[in-house]
PDB file of C-alpha atoms in Angstrom:
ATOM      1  CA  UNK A  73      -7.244 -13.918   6.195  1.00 63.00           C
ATOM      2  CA  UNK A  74      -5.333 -10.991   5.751  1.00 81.00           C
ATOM      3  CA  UNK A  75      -4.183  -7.941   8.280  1.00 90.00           C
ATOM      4  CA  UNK A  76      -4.776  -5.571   5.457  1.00 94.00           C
ATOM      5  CA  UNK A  77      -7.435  -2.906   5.796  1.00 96.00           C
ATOM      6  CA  UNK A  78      -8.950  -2.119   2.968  1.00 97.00           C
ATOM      7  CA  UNK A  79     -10.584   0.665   2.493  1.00 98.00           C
ATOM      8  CA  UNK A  80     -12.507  -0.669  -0.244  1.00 98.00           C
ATOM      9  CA  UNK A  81     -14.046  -3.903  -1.413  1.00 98.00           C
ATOM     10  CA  UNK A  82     -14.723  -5.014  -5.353  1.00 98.00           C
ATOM     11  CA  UNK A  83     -16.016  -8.612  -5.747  1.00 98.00           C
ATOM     12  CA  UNK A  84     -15.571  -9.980  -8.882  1.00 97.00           C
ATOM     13  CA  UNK A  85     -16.703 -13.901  -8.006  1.00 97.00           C
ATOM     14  CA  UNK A  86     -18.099 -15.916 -11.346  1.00 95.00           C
ATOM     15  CA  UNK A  87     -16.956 -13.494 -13.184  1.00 96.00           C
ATOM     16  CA  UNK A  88     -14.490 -13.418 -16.126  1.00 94.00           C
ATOM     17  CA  UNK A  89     -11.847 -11.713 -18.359  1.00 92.00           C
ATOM     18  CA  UNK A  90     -12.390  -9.212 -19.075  1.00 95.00           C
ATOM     19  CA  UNK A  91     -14.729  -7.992 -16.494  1.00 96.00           C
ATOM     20  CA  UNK A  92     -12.339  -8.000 -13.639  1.00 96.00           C
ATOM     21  CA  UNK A  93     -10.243  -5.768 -15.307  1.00 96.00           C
ATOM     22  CA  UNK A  94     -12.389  -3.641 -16.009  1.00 96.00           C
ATOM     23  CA  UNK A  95     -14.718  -3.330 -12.657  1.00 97.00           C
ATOM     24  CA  UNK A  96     -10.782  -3.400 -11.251  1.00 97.00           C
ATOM     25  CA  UNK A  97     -10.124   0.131 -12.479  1.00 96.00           C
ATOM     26  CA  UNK A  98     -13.573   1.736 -12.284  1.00 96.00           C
ATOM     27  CA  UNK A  99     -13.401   0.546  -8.510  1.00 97.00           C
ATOM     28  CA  UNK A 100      -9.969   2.162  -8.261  1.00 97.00           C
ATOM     29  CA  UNK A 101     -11.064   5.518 -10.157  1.00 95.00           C
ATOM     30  CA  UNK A 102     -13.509   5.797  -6.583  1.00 97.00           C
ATOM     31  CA  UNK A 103     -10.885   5.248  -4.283  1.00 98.00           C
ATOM     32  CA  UNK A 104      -7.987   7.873  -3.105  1.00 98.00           C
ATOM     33  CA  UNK A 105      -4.262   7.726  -4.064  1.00 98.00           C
ATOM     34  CA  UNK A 106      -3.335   6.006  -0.643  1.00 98.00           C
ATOM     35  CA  UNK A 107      -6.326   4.028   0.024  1.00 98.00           C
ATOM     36  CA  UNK A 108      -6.863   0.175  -0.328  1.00 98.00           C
ATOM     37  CA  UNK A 109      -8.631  -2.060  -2.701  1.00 98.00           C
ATOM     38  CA  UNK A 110      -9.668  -5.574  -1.792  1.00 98.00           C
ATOM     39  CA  UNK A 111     -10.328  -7.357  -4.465  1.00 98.00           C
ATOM     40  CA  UNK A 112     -11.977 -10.950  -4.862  1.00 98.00           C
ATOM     41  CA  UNK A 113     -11.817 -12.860  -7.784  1.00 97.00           C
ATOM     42  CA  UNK A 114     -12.375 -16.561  -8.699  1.00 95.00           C
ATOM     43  CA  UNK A 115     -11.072 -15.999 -12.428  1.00 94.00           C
ATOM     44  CA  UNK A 116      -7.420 -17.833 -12.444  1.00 88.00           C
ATOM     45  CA  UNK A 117      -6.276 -14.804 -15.422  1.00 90.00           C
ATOM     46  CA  UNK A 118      -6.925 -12.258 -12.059  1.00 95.00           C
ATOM     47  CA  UNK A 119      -3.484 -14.292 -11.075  1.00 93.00           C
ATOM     48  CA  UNK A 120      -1.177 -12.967 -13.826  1.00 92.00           C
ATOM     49  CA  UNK A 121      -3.958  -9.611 -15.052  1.00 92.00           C
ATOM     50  CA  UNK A 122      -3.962  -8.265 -11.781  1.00 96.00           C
ATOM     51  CA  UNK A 123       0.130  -8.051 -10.773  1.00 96.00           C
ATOM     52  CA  UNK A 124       0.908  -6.981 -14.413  1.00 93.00           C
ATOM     53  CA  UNK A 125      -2.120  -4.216 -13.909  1.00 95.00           C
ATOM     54  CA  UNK A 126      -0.679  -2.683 -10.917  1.00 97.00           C
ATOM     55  CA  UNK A 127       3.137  -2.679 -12.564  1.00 95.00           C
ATOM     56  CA  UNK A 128       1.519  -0.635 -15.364  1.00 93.00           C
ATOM     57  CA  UNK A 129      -0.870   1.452 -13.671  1.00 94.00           C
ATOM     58  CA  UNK A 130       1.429   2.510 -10.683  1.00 96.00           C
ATOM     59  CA  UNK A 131      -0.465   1.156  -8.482  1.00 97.00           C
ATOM     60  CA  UNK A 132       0.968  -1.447  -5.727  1.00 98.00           C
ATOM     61  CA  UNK A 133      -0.217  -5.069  -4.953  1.00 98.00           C
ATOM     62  CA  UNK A 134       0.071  -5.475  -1.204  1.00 98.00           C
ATOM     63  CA  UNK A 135      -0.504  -8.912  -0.738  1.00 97.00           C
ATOM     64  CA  UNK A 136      -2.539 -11.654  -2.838  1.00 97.00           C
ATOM     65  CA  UNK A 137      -3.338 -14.667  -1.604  1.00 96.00           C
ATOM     66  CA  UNK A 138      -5.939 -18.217  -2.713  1.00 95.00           C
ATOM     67  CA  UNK A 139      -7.963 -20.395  -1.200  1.00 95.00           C
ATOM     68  CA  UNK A 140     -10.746 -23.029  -2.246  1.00 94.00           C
ATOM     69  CA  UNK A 141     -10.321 -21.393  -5.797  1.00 93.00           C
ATOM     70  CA  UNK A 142     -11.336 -17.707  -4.204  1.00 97.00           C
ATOM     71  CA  UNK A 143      -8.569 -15.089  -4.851  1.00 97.00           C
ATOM     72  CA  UNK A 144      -7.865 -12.640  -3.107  1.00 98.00           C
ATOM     73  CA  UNK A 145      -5.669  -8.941  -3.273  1.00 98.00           C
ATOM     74  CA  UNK A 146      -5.394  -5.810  -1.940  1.00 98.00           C
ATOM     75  CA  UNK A 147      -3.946  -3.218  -3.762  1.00 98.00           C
ATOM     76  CA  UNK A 148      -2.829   0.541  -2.575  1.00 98.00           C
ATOM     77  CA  UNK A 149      -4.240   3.350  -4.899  1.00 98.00           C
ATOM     78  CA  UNK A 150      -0.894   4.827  -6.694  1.00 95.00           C
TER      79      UNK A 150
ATOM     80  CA  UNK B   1       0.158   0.448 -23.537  1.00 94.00           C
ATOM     81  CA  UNK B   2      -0.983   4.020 -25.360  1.00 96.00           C
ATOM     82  CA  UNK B   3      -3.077   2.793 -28.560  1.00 98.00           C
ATOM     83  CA  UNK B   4      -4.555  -0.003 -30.282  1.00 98.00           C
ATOM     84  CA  UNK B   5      -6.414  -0.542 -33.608  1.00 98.00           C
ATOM     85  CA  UNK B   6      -8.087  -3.582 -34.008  1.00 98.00           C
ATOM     86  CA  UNK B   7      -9.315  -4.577 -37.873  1.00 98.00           C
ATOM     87  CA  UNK B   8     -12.229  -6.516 -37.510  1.00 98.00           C
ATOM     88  CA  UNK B   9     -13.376  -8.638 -40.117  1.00 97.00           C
ATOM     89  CA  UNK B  10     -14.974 -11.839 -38.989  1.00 95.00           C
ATOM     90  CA  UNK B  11     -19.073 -11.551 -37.461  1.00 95.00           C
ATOM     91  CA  UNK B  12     -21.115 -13.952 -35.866  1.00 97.00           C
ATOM     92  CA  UNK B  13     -21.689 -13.807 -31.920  1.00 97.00           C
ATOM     93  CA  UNK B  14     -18.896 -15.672 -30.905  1.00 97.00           C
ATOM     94  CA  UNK B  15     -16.062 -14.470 -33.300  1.00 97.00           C
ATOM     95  CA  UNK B  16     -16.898 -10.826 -32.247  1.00 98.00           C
ATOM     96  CA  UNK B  17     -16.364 -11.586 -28.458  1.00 97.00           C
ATOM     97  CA  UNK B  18     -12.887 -11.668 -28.239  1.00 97.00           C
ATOM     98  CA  UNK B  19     -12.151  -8.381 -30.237  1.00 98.00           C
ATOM     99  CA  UNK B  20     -14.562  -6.436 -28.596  1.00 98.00           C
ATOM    100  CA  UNK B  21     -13.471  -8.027 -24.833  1.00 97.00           C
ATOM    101  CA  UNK B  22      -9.652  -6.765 -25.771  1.00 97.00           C
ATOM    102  CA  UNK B  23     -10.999  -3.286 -26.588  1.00 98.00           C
ATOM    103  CA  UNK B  24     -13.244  -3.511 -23.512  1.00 97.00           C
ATOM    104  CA  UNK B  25     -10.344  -4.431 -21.380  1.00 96.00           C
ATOM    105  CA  UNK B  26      -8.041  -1.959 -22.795  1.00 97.00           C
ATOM    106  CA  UNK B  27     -10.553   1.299 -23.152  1.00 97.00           C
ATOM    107  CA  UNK B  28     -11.427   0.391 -18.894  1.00 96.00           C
ATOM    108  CA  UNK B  29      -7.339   0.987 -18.718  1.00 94.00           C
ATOM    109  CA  UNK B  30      -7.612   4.016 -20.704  1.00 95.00           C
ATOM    110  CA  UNK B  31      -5.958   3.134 -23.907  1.00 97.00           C
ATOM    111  CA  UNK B  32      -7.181   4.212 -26.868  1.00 98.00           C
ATOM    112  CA  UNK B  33      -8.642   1.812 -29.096  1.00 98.00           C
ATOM    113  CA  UNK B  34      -9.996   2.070 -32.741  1.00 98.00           C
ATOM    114  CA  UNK B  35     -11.943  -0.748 -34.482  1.00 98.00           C
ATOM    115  CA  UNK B  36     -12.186  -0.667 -37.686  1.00 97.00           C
ATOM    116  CA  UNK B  37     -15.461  -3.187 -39.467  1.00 98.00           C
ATOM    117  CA  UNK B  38     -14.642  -4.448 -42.288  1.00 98.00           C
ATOM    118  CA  UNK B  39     -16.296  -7.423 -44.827  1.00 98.00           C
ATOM    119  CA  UNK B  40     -19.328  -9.005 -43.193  1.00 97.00           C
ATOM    120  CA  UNK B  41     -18.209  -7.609 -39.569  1.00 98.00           C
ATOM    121  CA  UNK B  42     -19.109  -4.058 -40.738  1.00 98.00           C
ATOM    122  CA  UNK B  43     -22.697  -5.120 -40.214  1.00 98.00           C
ATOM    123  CA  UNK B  44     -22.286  -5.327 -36.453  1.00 98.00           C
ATOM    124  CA  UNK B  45     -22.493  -1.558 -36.600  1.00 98.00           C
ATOM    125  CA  UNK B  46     -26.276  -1.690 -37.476  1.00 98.00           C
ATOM    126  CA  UNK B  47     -28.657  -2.076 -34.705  1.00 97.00           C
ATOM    127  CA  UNK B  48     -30.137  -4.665 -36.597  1.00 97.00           C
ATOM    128  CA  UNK B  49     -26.698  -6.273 -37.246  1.00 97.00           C
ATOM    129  CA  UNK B  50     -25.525  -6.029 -33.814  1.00 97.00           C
ATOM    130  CA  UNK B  51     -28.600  -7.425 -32.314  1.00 94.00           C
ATOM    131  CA  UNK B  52     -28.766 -10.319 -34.888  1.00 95.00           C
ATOM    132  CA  UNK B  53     -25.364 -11.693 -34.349  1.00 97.00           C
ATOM    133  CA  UNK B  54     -25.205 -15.486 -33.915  1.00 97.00           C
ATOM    134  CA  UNK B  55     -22.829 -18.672 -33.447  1.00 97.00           C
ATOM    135  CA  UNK B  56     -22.360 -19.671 -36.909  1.00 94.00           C
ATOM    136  CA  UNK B  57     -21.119 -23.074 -38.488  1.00 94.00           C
ATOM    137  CA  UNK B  58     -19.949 -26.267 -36.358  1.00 95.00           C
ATOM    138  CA  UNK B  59     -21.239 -24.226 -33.551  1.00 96.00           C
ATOM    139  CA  UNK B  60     -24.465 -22.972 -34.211  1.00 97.00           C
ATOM    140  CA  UNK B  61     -26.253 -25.584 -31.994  1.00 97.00           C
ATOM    141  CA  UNK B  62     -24.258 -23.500 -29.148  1.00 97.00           C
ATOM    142  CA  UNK B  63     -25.581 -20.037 -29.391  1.00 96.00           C
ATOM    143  CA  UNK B  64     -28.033 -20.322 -26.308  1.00 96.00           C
ATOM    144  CA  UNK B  65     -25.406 -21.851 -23.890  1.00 96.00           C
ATOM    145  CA  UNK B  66     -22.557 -19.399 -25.449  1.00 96.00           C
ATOM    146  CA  UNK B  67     -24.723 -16.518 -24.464  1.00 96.00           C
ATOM    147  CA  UNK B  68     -25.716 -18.017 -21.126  1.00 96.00           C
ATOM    148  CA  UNK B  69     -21.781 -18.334 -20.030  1.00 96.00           C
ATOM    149  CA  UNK B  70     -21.010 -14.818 -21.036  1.00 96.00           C
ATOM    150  CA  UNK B  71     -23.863 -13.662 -19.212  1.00 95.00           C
ATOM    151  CA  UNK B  72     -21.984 -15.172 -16.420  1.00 95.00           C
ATOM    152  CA  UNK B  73     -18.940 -14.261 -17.099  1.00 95.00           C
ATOM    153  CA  UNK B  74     -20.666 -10.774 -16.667  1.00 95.00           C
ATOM    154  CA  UNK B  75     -20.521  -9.654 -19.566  1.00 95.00           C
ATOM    155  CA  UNK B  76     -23.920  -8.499 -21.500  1.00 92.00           C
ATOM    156  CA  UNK B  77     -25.160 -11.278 -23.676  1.00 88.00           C
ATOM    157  CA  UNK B  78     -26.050  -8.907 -26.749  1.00 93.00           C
ATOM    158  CA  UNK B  79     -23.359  -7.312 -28.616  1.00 97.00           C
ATOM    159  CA  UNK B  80     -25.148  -4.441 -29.343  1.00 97.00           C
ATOM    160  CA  UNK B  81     -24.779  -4.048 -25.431  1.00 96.00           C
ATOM    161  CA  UNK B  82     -21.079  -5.036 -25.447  1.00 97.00           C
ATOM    162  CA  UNK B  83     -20.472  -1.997 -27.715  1.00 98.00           C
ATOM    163  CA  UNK B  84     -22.425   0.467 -25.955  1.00 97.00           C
ATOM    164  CA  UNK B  85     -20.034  -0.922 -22.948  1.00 97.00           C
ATOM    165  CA  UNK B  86     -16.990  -0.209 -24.712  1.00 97.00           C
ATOM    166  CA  UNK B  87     -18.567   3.056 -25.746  1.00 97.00           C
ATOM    167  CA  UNK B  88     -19.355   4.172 -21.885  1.00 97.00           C
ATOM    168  CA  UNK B  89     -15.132   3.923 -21.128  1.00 97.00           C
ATOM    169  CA  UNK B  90     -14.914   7.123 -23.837  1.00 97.00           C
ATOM    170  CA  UNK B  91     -11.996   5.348 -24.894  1.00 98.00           C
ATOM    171  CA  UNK B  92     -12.814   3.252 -27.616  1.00 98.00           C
ATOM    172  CA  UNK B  93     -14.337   4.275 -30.994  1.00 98.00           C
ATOM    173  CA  UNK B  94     -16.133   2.355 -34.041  1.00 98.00           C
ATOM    174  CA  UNK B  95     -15.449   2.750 -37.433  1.00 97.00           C
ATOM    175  CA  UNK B  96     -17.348   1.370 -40.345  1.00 96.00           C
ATOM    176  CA  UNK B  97     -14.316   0.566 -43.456  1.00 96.00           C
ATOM    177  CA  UNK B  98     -16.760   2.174 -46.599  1.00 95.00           C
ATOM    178  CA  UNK B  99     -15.905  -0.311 -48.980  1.00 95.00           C
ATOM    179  CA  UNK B 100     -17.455  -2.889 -46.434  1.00 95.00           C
ATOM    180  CA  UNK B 101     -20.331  -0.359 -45.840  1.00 96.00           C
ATOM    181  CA  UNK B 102     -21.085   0.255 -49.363  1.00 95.00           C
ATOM    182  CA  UNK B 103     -21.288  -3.599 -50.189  1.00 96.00           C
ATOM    183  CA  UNK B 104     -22.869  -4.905 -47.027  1.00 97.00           C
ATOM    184  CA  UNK B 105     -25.689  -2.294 -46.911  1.00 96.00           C
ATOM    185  CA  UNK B 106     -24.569  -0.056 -44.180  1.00 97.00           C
ATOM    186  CA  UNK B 107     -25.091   3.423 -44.350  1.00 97.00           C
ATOM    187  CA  UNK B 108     -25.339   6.571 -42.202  1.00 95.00           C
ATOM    188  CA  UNK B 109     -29.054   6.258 -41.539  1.00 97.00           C
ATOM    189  CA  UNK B 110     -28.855   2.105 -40.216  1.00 98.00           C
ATOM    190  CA  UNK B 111     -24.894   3.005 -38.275  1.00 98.00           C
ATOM    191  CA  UNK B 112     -25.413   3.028 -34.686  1.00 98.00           C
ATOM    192  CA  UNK B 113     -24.949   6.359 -33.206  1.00 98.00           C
ATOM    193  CA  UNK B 114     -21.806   4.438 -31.258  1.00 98.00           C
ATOM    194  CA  UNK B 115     -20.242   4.484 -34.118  1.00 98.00           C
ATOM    195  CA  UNK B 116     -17.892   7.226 -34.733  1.00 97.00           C
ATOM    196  CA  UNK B 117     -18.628   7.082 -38.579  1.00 95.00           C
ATOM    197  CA  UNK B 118     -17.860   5.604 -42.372  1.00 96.00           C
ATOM    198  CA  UNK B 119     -14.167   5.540 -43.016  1.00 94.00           C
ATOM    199  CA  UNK B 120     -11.852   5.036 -45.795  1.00 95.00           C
ATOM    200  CA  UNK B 121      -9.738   2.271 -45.183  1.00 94.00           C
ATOM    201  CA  UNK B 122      -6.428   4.148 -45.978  1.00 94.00           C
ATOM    202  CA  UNK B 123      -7.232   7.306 -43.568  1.00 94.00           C
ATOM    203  CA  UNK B 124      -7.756   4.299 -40.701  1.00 95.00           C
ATOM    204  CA  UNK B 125      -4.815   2.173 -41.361  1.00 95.00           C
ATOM    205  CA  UNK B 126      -2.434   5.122 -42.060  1.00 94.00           C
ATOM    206  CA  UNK B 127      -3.690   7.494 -39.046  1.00 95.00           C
ATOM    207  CA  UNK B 128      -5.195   4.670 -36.880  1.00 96.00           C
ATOM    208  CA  UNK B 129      -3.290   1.690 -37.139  1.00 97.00           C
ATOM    209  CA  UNK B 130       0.155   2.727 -38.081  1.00 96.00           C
ATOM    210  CA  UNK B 131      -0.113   5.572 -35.513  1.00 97.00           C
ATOM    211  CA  UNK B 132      -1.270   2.824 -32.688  1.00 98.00           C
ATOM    212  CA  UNK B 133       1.207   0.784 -30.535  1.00 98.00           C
ATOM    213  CA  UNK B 134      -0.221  -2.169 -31.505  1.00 98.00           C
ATOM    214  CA  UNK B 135      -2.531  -3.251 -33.892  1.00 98.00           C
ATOM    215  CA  UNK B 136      -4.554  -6.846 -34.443  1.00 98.00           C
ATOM    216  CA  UNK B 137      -6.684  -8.313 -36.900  1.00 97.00           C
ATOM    217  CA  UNK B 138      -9.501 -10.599 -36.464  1.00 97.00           C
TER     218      UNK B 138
END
Protein backbone atom coordinates (compact mmCIF):
# COMPACT_ATOMS: atom_id res chain seq x y z
CA UNK A 1 0.00 0.00 0.00
CA UNK A 2 1.18 3.16 -1.01
CA UNK A 3 1.72 6.75 0.95
CA UNK A 4 0.48 8.46 -2.13
CA UNK A 5 -2.69 10.50 -1.98
CA UNK A 6 -4.46 10.48 -4.77
CA UNK A 7 -6.70 12.73 -5.52
CA UNK A 8 -8.39 10.60 -7.88
CA UNK A 9 -9.20 6.96 -8.44
CA UNK A 10 -9.78 5.12 -12.12
CA UNK A 11 -10.24 1.31 -11.88
CA UNK A 12 -9.63 -0.41 -14.81
CA UNK A 13 -9.81 -4.29 -13.29
CA UNK A 14 -10.85 -7.07 -16.18
CA UNK A 15 -10.36 -4.78 -18.44
CA UNK A 16 -8.10 -4.64 -21.54
CA UNK A 17 -6.01 -2.78 -24.19
CA UNK A 18 -7.13 -0.60 -25.22
CA UNK A 19 -9.58 0.48 -22.67
CA UNK A 20 -7.13 1.44 -20.04
CA UNK A 21 -5.66 3.78 -22.17
CA UNK A 22 -8.26 5.25 -23.01
CA UNK A 23 -10.46 5.58 -19.57
CA UNK A 24 -6.55 6.59 -18.47
CA UNK A 25 -6.76 9.94 -20.25
CA UNK A 26 -10.47 10.77 -20.02
CA UNK A 27 -9.88 10.26 -16.14
CA UNK A 28 -6.89 12.60 -16.39
CA UNK A 29 -8.80 15.29 -18.67
CA UNK A 30 -11.09 15.60 -15.00
CA UNK A 31 -8.32 16.01 -12.85
CA UNK A 32 -6.04 19.35 -12.29
CA UNK A 33 -2.42 19.86 -13.50
CA UNK A 34 -0.99 18.95 -9.94
CA UNK A 35 -3.42 16.50 -8.77
CA UNK A 36 -3.09 12.62 -8.52
CA UNK A 37 -4.40 9.71 -10.40
CA UNK A 38 -4.58 6.24 -8.91
CA UNK A 39 -4.93 3.96 -11.23
CA UNK A 40 -5.74 0.07 -10.98
CA UNK A 41 -5.28 -2.19 -13.59
CA UNK A 42 -5.02 -6.03 -13.91
CA UNK A 43 -4.04 -5.80 -17.77
CA UNK A 44 -0.07 -6.77 -17.80
CA UNK A 45 0.24 -4.08 -21.27
CA UNK A 46 -0.83 -1.23 -18.27
CA UNK A 47 3.02 -2.29 -17.27
CA UNK A 48 4.85 -0.95 -20.35
CA UNK A 49 1.33 1.48 -21.84
CA UNK A 50 1.16 3.30 -18.81
CA UNK A 51 5.14 4.55 -18.15
CA UNK A 52 5.50 5.17 -21.96
CA UNK A 53 1.95 7.26 -21.63
CA UNK A 54 3.13 9.52 -19.02
CA UNK A 55 6.78 10.09 -20.93
CA UNK A 56 4.62 11.27 -23.87
CA UNK A 57 1.90 13.03 -22.32
CA UNK A 58 4.02 15.02 -19.70
CA UNK A 59 2.57 13.66 -17.19
CA UNK A 60 4.67 11.90 -14.20
CA UNK A 61 4.37 8.27 -12.82
CA UNK A 62 4.90 8.54 -9.09
CA UNK A 63 5.14 5.18 -8.08
CA UNK A 64 3.69 1.76 -9.60
CA UNK A 65 3.64 -1.11 -7.88
CA UNK A 66 1.87 -5.27 -8.26
CA UNK A 67 0.45 -7.57 -6.30
CA UNK A 68 -1.70 -10.88 -6.73
CA UNK A 69 -1.81 -9.77 -10.50
CA UNK A 70 -3.56 -6.19 -9.39
CA UNK A 71 -1.49 -3.17 -10.62
CA UNK A 72 -1.28 -0.38 -9.31
CA UNK A 73 0.01 3.63 -10.18
CA UNK A 74 -0.37 6.92 -9.35
CA UNK A 75 0.37 9.44 -11.63
CA UNK A 76 0.66 13.49 -11.09
CA UNK A 77 -1.45 15.52 -13.69
CA UNK A 78 1.40 17.38 -15.93
CA UNK B 1 2.71 10.71 -31.98
CA UNK B 2 0.72 13.62 -34.22
CA UNK B 3 -1.18 11.47 -37.03
CA UNK B 4 -2.06 8.19 -38.21
CA UNK B 5 -3.89 6.73 -41.27
CA UNK B 6 -4.84 3.38 -41.10
CA UNK B 7 -5.98 1.54 -44.67
CA UNK B 8 -8.36 -0.90 -43.81
CA UNK B 9 -9.10 -3.61 -45.98
CA UNK B 10 -9.89 -6.86 -44.28
CA UNK B 11 -13.88 -7.23 -42.50
CA UNK B 12 -15.26 -9.73 -40.42
CA UNK B 13 -15.68 -9.09 -36.51
CA UNK B 14 -12.50 -10.12 -35.45
CA UNK B 15 -10.11 -8.72 -38.20
CA UNK B 16 -11.71 -5.23 -37.63
CA UNK B 17 -10.86 -5.24 -33.82
CA UNK B 18 -7.44 -4.53 -33.86
CA UNK B 19 -7.56 -1.52 -36.37
CA UNK B 20 -10.27 0.09 -34.85
CA UNK B 21 -8.69 -0.61 -30.99
CA UNK B 22 -5.30 1.28 -32.39
CA UNK B 23 -7.43 4.21 -33.60
CA UNK B 24 -9.44 4.00 -30.36
CA UNK B 25 -6.32 4.08 -28.34
CA UNK B 26 -4.70 6.74 -30.28
CA UNK B 27 -7.89 9.27 -30.91
CA UNK B 28 -8.36 8.89 -26.51
CA UNK B 29 -4.51 10.37 -26.74
CA UNK B 30 -5.54 12.92 -29.12
CA UNK B 31 -3.87 11.92 -32.27
CA UNK B 32 -5.42 12.22 -35.26
CA UNK B 33 -6.40 9.24 -36.99
CA UNK B 34 -7.93 8.61 -40.52
CA UNK B 35 -9.26 5.20 -41.68
CA UNK B 36 -9.65 4.71 -44.84
CA UNK B 37 -12.34 1.29 -45.98
CA UNK B 38 -11.37 -0.19 -48.64
CA UNK B 39 -12.42 -3.82 -50.58
CA UNK B 40 -14.94 -5.74 -48.51
CA UNK B 41 -14.02 -3.58 -45.22
CA UNK B 42 -15.74 -0.54 -46.82
CA UNK B 43 -18.98 -2.26 -45.88
CA UNK B 44 -18.37 -1.77 -42.17
CA UNK B 45 -19.43 1.79 -42.85
CA UNK B 46 -23.12 0.71 -43.40
CA UNK B 47 -25.23 0.26 -40.43
CA UNK B 48 -26.17 -2.86 -41.81
CA UNK B 49 -22.48 -3.76 -42.48
CA UNK B 50 -21.25 -2.73 -39.22
CA UNK B 51 -23.87 -4.50 -37.30
CA UNK B 52 -23.48 -7.73 -39.40
CA UNK B 53 -19.84 -8.23 -38.93
CA UNK B 54 -18.81 -11.78 -37.96
CA UNK B 55 -15.76 -14.26 -37.22
CA UNK B 56 -15.22 -15.67 -40.53
CA UNK B 57 -13.31 -18.93 -41.68
CA UNK B 58 -11.36 -21.42 -39.20
CA UNK B 59 -12.96 -19.28 -36.63
CA UNK B 60 -16.41 -18.88 -37.22
CA UNK B 61 -17.47 -21.43 -34.52
CA UNK B 62 -15.88 -18.54 -32.17
CA UNK B 63 -17.96 -15.53 -32.81
CA UNK B 64 -20.15 -15.84 -29.54
CA UNK B 65 -17.15 -16.36 -27.13
CA UNK B 66 -14.99 -13.63 -29.25
CA UNK B 67 -17.71 -11.17 -28.53
CA UNK B 68 -18.20 -12.30 -24.94
CA UNK B 69 -14.25 -11.57 -24.11
CA UNK B 70 -14.34 -8.18 -25.68
CA UNK B 71 -17.30 -7.40 -23.83
CA UNK B 72 -15.01 -8.00 -21.00
CA UNK B 73 -12.28 -6.57 -22.03
CA UNK B 74 -14.73 -3.52 -21.98
CA UNK B 75 -14.97 -2.87 -25.02
CA UNK B 76 -18.62 -2.80 -26.83
CA UNK B 77 -19.29 -6.09 -28.48
CA UNK B 78 -20.82 -4.49 -31.79
CA UNK B 79 -18.64 -2.67 -34.07
CA UNK B 80 -21.06 -0.40 -35.07
CA UNK B 81 -20.62 0.68 -31.29
CA UNK B 82 -16.80 0.52 -31.45
CA UNK B 83 -16.99 3.22 -34.17
CA UNK B 84 -19.38 5.45 -32.65
CA UNK B 85 -16.61 5.11 -29.66
CA UNK B 86 -13.88 6.18 -31.74
CA UNK B 87 -16.20 8.82 -33.11
CA UNK B 88 -17.05 10.33 -29.41
CA UNK B 89 -12.86 11.13 -28.95
CA UNK B 90 -13.48 13.83 -32.10
CA UNK B 91 -10.28 12.58 -33.11
CA UNK B 92 -10.72 9.95 -35.43
CA UNK B 93 -12.58 10.07 -38.79
CA UNK B 94 -14.02 7.35 -41.38
CA UNK B 95 -13.58 7.34 -44.84
CA UNK B 96 -15.24 5.13 -47.36
CA UNK B 97 -12.24 4.52 -50.54
CA UNK B 98 -15.11 5.04 -53.69
CA UNK B 99 -13.82 2.46 -55.74
CA UNK B 100 -14.64 0.04 -52.74
CA UNK B 101 -17.98 1.95 -52.30
CA UNK B 102 -19.00 1.82 -55.81
CA UNK B 103 -18.37 -2.07 -56.05
CA UNK B 104 -19.48 -3.17 -52.62
CA UNK B 105 -22.81 -1.25 -52.67
CA UNK B 106 -22.11 1.59 -50.39
CA UNK B 107 -23.41 4.80 -51.02
CA UNK B 108 -24.27 8.12 -49.34
CA UNK B 109 -27.79 7.11 -48.36
CA UNK B 110 -26.60 3.37 -46.46
CA UNK B 111 -22.87 5.40 -44.98
CA UNK B 112 -23.23 5.88 -41.40
CA UNK B 113 -23.47 9.43 -40.47
CA UNK B 114 -19.89 8.57 -38.50
CA UNK B 115 -18.50 8.50 -41.45
CA UNK B 116 -16.86 11.55 -42.64
CA UNK B 117 -17.70 10.64 -46.35
CA UNK B 118 -16.78 8.78 -49.94
CA UNK B 119 -13.20 9.42 -50.85
CA UNK B 120 -10.95 8.99 -53.69
CA UNK B 121 -8.24 6.88 -52.85
CA UNK B 122 -5.48 9.28 -54.16
CA UNK B 123 -6.87 12.53 -52.18
CA UNK B 124 -6.58 9.98 -48.87
CA UNK B 125 -3.27 8.46 -49.44
CA UNK B 126 -1.65 11.71 -50.74
CA UNK B 127 -3.28 14.20 -48.01
CA UNK B 128 -4.01 11.50 -45.35
CA UNK B 129 -1.50 9.00 -45.32
CA UNK B 130 1.58 10.60 -46.66
CA UNK B 131 0.79 13.69 -44.52
CA UNK B 132 0.40 11.24 -41.25
CA UNK B 133 3.36 10.15 -39.02
CA UNK B 134 2.60 6.85 -39.43
CA UNK B 135 0.49 4.92 -41.45
CA UNK B 136 -0.69 0.93 -41.32
CA UNK B 137 -2.53 -1.33 -43.37
CA UNK B 138 -4.74 -4.08 -42.39
Amino acid sequence: MSDIKADSKLDTSGKCCPMPIVETNVAMKKINSGEILEIIATDPGTLTDIPSWCERTGHTLMESGESDGVIQFYVKKG
Amino acid sequence: MKSLAIVVREDGYDKLLTPLAFAYLQGAEGTQVDLLFVNWAVRALTEEGAKGQVIQGEHADQDGWVRQQVEKAGLPPDIYDVIQALKATDNVNFYACSLASSIFGVNEDNLIPEASGIVGASWFLNEKAAKAEHCQYF
